[in-house]
PDB file of C-alpha atoms in Angstrom:
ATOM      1  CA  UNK A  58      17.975   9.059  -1.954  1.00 74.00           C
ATOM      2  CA  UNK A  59      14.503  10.701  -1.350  1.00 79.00           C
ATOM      3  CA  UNK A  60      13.680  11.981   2.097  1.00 89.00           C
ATOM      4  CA  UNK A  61      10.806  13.774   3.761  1.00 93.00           C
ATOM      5  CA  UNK A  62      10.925  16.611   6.271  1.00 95.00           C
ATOM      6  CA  UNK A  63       7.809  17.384   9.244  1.00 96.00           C
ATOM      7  CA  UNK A  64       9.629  20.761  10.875  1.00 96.00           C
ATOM      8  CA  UNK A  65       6.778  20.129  13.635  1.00 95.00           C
ATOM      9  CA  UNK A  66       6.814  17.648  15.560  1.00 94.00           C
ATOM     10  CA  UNK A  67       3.980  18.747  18.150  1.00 95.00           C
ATOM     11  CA  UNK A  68       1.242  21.007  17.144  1.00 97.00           C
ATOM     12  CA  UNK A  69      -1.420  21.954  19.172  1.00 97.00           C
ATOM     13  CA  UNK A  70      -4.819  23.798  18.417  1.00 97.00           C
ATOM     14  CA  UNK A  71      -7.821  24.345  19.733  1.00 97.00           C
ATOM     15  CA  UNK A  72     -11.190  22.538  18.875  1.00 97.00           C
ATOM     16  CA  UNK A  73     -12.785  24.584  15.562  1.00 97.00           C
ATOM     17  CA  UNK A  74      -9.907  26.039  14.616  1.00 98.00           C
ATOM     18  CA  UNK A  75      -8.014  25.517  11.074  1.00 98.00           C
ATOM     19  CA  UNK A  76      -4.212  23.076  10.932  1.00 98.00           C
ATOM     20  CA  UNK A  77      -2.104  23.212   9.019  1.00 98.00           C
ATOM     21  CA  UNK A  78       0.800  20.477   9.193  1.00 98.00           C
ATOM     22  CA  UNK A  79       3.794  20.738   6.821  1.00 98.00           C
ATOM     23  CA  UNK A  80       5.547  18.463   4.768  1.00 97.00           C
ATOM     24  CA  UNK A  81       8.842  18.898   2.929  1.00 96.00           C
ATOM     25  CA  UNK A  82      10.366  16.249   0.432  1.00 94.00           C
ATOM     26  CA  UNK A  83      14.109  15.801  -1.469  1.00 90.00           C
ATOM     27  CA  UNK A  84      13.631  14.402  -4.809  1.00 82.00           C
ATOM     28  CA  UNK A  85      14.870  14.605  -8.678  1.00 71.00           C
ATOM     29  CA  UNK A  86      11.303  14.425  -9.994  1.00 73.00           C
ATOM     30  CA  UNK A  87       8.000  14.541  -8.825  1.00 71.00           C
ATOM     31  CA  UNK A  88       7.380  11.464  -6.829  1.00 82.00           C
ATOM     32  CA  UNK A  89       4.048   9.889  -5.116  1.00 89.00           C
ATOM     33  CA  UNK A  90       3.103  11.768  -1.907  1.00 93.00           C
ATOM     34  CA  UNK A  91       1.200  10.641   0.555  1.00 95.00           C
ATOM     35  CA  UNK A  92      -0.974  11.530   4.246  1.00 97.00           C
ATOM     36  CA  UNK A  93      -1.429   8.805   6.878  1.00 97.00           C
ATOM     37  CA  UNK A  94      -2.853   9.620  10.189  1.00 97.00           C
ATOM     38  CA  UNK A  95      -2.178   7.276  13.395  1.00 95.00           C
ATOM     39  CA  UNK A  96      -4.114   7.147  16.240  1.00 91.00           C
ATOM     40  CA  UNK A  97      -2.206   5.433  19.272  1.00 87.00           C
ATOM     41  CA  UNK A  98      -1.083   1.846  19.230  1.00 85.00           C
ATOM     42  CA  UNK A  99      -3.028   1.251  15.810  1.00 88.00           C
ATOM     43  CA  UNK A 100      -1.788   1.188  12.084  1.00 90.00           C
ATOM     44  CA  UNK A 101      -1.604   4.158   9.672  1.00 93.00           C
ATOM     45  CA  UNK A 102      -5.158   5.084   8.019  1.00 95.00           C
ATOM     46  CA  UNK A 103      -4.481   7.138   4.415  1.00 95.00           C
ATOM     47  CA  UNK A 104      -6.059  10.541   4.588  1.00 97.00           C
ATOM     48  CA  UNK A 105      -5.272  11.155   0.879  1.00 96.00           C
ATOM     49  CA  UNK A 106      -2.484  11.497  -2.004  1.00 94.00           C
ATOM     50  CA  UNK A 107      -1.382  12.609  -4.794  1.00 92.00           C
ATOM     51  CA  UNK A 108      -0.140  10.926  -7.929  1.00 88.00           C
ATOM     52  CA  UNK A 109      -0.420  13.803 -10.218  1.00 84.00           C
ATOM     53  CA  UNK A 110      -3.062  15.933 -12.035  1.00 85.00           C
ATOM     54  CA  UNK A 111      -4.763  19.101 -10.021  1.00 87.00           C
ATOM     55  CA  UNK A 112      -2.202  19.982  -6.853  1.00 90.00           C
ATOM     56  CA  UNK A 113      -5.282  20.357  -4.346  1.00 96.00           C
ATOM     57  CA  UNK A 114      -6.049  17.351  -3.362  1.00 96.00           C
ATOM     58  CA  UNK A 115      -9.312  16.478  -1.103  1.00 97.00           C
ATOM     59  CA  UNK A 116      -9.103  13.341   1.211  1.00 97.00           C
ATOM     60  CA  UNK A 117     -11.339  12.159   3.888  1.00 96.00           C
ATOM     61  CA  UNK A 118     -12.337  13.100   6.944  1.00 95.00           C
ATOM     62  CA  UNK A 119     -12.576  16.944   5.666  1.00 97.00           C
ATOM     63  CA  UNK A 120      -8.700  17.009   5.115  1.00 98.00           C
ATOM     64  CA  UNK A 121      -7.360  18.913   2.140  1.00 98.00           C
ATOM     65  CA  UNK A 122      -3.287  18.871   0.874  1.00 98.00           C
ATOM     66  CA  UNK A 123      -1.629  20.946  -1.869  1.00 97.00           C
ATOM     67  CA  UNK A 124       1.011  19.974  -3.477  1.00 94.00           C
ATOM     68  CA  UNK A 125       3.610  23.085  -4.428  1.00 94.00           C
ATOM     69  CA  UNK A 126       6.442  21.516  -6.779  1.00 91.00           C
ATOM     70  CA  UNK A 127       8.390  25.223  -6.291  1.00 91.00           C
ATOM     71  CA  UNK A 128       8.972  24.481  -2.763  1.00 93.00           C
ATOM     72  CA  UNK A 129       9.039  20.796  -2.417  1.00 93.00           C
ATOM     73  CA  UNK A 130       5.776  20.445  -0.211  1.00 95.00           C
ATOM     74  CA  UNK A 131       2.877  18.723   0.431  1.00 97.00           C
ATOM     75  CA  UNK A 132       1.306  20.520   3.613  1.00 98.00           C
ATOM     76  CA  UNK A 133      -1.497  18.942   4.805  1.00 98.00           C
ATOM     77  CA  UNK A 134      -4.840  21.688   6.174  1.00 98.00           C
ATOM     78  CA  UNK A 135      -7.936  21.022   7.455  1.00 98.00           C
ATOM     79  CA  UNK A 136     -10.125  24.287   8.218  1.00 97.00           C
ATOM     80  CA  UNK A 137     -11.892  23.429  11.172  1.00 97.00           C
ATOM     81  CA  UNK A 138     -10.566  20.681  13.663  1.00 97.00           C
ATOM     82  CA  UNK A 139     -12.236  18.234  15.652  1.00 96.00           C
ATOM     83  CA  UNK A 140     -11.809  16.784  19.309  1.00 95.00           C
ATOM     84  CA  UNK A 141     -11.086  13.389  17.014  1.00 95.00           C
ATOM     85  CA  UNK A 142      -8.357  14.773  14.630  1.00 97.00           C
ATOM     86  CA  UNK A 143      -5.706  14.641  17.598  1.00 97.00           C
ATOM     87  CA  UNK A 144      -2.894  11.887  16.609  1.00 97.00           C
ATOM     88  CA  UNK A 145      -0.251  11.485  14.531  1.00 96.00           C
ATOM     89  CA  UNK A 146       0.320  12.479  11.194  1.00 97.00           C
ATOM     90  CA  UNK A 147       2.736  11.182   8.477  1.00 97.00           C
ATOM     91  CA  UNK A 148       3.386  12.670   5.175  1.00 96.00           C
ATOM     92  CA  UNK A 149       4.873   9.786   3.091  1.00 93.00           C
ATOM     93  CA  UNK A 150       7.218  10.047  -0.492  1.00 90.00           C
ATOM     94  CA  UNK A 151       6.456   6.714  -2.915  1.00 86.00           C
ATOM     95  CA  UNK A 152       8.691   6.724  -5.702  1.00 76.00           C
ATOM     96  CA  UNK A 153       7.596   3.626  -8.382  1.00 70.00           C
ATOM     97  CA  UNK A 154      11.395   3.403  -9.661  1.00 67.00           C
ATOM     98  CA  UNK A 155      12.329   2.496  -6.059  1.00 64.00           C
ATOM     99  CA  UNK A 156      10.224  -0.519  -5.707  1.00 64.00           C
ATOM    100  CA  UNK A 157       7.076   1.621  -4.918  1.00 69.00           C
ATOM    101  CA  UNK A 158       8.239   1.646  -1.278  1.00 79.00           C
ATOM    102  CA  UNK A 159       7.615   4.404   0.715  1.00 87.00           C
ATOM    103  CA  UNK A 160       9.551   6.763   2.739  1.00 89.00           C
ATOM    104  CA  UNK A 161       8.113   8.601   5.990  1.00 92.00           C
ATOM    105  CA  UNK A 162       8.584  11.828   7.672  1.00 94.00           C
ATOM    106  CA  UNK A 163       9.280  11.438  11.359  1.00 93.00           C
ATOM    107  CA  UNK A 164       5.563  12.654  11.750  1.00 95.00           C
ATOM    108  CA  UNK A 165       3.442  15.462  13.587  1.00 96.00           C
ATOM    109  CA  UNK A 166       1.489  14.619  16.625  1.00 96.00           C
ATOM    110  CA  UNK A 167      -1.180  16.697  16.780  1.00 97.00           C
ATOM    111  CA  UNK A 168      -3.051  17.829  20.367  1.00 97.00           C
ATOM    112  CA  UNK A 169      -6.865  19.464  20.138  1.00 97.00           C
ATOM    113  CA  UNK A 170      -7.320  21.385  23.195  1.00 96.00           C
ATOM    114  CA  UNK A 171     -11.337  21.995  24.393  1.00 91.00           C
TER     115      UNK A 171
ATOM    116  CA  UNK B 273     -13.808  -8.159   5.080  1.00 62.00           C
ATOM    117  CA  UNK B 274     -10.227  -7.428   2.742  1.00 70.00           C
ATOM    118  CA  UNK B 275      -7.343  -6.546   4.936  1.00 93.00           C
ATOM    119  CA  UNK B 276      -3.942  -6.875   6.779  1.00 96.00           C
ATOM    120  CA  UNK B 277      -3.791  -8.938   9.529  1.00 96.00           C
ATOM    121  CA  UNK B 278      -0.815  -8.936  12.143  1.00 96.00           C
ATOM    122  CA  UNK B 279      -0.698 -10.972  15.170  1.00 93.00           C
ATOM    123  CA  UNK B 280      -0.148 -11.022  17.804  1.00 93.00           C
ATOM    124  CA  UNK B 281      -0.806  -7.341  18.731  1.00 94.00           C
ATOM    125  CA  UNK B 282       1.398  -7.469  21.954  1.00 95.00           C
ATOM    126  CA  UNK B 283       4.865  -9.592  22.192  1.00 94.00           C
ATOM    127  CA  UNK B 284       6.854 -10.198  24.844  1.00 93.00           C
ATOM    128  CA  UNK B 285      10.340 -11.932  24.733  1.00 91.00           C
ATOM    129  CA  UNK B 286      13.565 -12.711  26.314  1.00 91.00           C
ATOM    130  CA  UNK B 287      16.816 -11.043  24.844  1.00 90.00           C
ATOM    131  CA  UNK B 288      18.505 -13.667  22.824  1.00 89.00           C
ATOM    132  CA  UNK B 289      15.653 -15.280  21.198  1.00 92.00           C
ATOM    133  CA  UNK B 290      14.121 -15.291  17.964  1.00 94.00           C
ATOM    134  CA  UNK B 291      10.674 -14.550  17.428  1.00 95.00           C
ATOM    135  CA  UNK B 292       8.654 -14.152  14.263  1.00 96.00           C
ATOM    136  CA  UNK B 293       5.752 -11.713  13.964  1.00 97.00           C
ATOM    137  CA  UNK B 294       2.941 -12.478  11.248  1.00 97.00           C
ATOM    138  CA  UNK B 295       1.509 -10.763   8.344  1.00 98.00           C
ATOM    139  CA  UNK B 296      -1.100 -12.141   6.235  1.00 98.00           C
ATOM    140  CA  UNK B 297      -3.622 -10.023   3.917  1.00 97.00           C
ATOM    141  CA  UNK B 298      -6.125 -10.951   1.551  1.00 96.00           C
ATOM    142  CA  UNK B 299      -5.869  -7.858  -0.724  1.00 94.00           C
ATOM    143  CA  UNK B 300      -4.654  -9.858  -3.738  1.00 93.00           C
ATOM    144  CA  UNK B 301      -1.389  -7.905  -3.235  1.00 92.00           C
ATOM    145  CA  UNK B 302       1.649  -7.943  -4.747  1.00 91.00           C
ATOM    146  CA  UNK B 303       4.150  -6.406  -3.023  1.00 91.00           C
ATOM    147  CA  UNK B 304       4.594  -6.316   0.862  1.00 93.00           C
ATOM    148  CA  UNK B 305       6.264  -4.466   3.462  1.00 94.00           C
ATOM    149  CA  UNK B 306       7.798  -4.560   7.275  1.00 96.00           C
ATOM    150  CA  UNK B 307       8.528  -1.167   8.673  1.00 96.00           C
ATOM    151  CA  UNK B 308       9.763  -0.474  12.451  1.00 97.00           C
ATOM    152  CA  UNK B 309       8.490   2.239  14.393  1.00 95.00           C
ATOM    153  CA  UNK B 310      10.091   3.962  17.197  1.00 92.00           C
ATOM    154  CA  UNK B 311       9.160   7.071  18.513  1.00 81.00           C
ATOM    155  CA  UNK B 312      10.159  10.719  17.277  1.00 73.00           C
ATOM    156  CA  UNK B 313      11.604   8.879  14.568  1.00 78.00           C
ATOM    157  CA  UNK B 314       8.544   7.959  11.656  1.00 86.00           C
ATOM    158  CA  UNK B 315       8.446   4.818   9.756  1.00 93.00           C
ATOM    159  CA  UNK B 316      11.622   2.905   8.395  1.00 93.00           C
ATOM    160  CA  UNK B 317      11.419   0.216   6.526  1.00 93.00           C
ATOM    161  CA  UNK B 318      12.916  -2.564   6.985  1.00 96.00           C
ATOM    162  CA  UNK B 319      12.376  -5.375   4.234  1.00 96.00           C
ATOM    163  CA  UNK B 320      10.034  -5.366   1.273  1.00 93.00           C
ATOM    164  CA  UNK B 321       8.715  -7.759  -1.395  1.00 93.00           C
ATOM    165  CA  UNK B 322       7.590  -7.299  -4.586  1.00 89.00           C
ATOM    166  CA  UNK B 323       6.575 -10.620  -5.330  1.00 91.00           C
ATOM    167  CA  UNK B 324       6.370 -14.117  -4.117  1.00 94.00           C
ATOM    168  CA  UNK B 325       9.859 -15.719  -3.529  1.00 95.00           C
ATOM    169  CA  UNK B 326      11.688 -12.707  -3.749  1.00 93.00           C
ATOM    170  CA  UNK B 327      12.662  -9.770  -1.468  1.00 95.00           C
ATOM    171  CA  UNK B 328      14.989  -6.773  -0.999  1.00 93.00           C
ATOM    172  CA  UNK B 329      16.452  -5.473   2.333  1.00 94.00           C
ATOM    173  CA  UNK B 330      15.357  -1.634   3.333  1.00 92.00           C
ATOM    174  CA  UNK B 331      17.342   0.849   5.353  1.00 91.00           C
ATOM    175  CA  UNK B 332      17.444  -1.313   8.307  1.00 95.00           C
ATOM    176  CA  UNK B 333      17.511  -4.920   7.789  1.00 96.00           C
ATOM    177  CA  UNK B 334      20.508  -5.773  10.133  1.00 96.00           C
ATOM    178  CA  UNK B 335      19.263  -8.334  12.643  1.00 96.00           C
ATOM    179  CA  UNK B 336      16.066  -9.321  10.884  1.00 97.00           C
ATOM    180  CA  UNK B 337      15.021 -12.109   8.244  1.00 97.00           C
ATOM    181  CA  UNK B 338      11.530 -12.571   6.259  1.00 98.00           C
ATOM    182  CA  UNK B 339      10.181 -15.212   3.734  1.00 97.00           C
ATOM    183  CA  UNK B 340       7.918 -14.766   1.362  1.00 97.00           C
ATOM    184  CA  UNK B 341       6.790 -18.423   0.261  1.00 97.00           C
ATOM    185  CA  UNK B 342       2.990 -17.195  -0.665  1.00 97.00           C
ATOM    186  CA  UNK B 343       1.906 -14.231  -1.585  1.00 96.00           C
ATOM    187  CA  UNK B 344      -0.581 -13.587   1.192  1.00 97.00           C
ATOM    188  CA  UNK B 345       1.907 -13.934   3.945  1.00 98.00           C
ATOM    189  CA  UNK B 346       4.974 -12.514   4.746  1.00 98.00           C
ATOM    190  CA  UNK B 347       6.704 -13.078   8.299  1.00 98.00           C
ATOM    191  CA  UNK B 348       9.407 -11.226   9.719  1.00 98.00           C
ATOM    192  CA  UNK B 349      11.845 -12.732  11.838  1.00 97.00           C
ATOM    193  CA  UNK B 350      13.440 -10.691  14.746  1.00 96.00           C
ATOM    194  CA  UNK B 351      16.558 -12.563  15.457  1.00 94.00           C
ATOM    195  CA  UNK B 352      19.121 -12.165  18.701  1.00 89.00           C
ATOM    196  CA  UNK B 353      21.377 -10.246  16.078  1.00 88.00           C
ATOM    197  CA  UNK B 354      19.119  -7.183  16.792  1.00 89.00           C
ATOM    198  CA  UNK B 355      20.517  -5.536  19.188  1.00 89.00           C
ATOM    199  CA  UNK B 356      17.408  -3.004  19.575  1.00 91.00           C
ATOM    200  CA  UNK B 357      14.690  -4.954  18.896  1.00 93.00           C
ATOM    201  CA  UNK B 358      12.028  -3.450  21.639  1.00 95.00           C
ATOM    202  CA  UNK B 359       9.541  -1.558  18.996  1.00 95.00           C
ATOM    203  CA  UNK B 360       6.472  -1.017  17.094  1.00 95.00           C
ATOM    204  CA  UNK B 361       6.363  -3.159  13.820  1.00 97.00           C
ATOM    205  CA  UNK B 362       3.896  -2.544  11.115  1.00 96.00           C
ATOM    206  CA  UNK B 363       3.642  -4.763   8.078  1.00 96.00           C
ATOM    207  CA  UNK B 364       1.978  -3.157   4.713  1.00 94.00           C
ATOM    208  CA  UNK B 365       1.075  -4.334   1.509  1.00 93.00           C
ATOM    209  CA  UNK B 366       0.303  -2.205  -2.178  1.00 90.00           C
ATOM    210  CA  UNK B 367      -0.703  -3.055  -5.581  1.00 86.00           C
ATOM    211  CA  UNK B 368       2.607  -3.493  -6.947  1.00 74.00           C
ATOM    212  CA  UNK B 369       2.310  -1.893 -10.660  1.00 59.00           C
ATOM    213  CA  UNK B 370       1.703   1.435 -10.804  1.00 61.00           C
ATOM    214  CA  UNK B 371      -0.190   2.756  -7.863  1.00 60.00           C
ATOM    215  CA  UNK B 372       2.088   3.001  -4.889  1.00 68.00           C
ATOM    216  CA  UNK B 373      -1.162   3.472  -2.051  1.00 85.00           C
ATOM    217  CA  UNK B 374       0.017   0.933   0.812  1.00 89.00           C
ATOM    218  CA  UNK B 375      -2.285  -0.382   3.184  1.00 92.00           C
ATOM    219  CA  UNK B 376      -1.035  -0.855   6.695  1.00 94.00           C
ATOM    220  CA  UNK B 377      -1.725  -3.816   9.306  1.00 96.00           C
ATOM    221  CA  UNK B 378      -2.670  -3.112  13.225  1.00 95.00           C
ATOM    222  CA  UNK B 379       0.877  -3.795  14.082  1.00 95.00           C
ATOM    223  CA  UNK B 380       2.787  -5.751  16.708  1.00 96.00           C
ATOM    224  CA  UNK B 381       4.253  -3.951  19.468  1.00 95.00           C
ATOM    225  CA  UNK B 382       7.370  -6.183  20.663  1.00 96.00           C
ATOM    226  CA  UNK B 383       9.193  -5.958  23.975  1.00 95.00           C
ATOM    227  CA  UNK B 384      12.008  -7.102  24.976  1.00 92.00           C
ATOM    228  CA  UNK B 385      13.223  -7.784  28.228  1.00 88.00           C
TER     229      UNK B 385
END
């Protein structure tokens, strides 16, 4: 079975400086990969993915993702943060064999000190 | 507007009772997820549909029930079987051939006392 790995589980950074949140996956092939972001108490917004094609992939909200298939990983940057970008982040493996269903890291919440 | 609608947002009930959360979207969606949410651990799903009058359990079905008679709803049934049913509950839906992007409802946070 496919799983995904966050090794971080709090980040923090300071307003205007880069992130850079990591994202490990286990899987035979290459599978769908995913970025949600949650803000507290609300559902999961998608901040971009990758289904194949060019491994740098641009999503919204000035967040960038690269997908490495040598090391497994879809770590998710952003080169200047924002007061707004604190929350929690979930990297996300969709594989279509398995019904298209999705499986989650246990997510990185991220804190944006002034 | 098109969306995922879950209600109610905030759920209260006694332990021993059922209760049924809603999910209803107007995506034109095939398939549809339930995932729980509790914290430190991610998402895990729960039960998913692919289409209407059919669905398959997830990782952690034990305790729970859904239906899916249309394919704009699909309720999910917390039953007393649960035996930690206090959580955050998010319902999702996809285009089911192909492109695996799922969209994700407000969610219902349930409590149980």
């Amino acid at each position: 079975a496919q799983s995904v790995t966050q090794p971080d589980i709090h980040i923090t950074v300071s307003e205007g400086a880069s992130l850079e949140l990591r994202c490990n996956y286990s899987y035979g092939a290459t599978p769908y990969l995913f970025w949600y972001v949650q803000s507290p108490g609300q559902g999961l917004q998608l901040l971009l993915k990758y289904f194949s094609g060019d491994t740098l992939v641009q999503g919204i909200k000035g967040f960038e993702a690269e997908f490495k298939r040598s090391q497994s990983s879809f770590n998710l940057r952003k080169p200047s943060v924002h007061w707004s970008d604190a929350a929690e982040y979930f990297c996300a493996v969709g594989i279509k064999a398995a019904g298209n269903k999705l499986t989650f890291g246990g997510g990185t919440r991220v804190l944006v000190k002034p | 507007d098109g969306g995922i609608t879950q209600s109610p947002k905030y759920l209260f009930r006694k332990e021993g009772q059922n209760v049924t959360l809603s999910c209803e979207q107007n995506l034109n969606h095939d398939a549809m997820y339930w995932y729980r949410q509790d914290p430190g651990q991610g998402l895990r799903l729960i039960y998913y549909s692919q289409i209407v009058n059919d669905f398959q359990k997830g990782d952690i079905a034990e305790g729970y029930s859904v239906s899916r008679e249309k394919k704009e709803s699909f309720p999910l049934t917390v039953t007393s079987a649960q035996k930690n049913p206090t959580a955050f509950y998010l319902c999702a839906s996809s285009i089911n051939t192909g492109n695996t992007e799922a969209f994700f409802g407000q969610g219902t946070r349930l409590t149980v006392v």
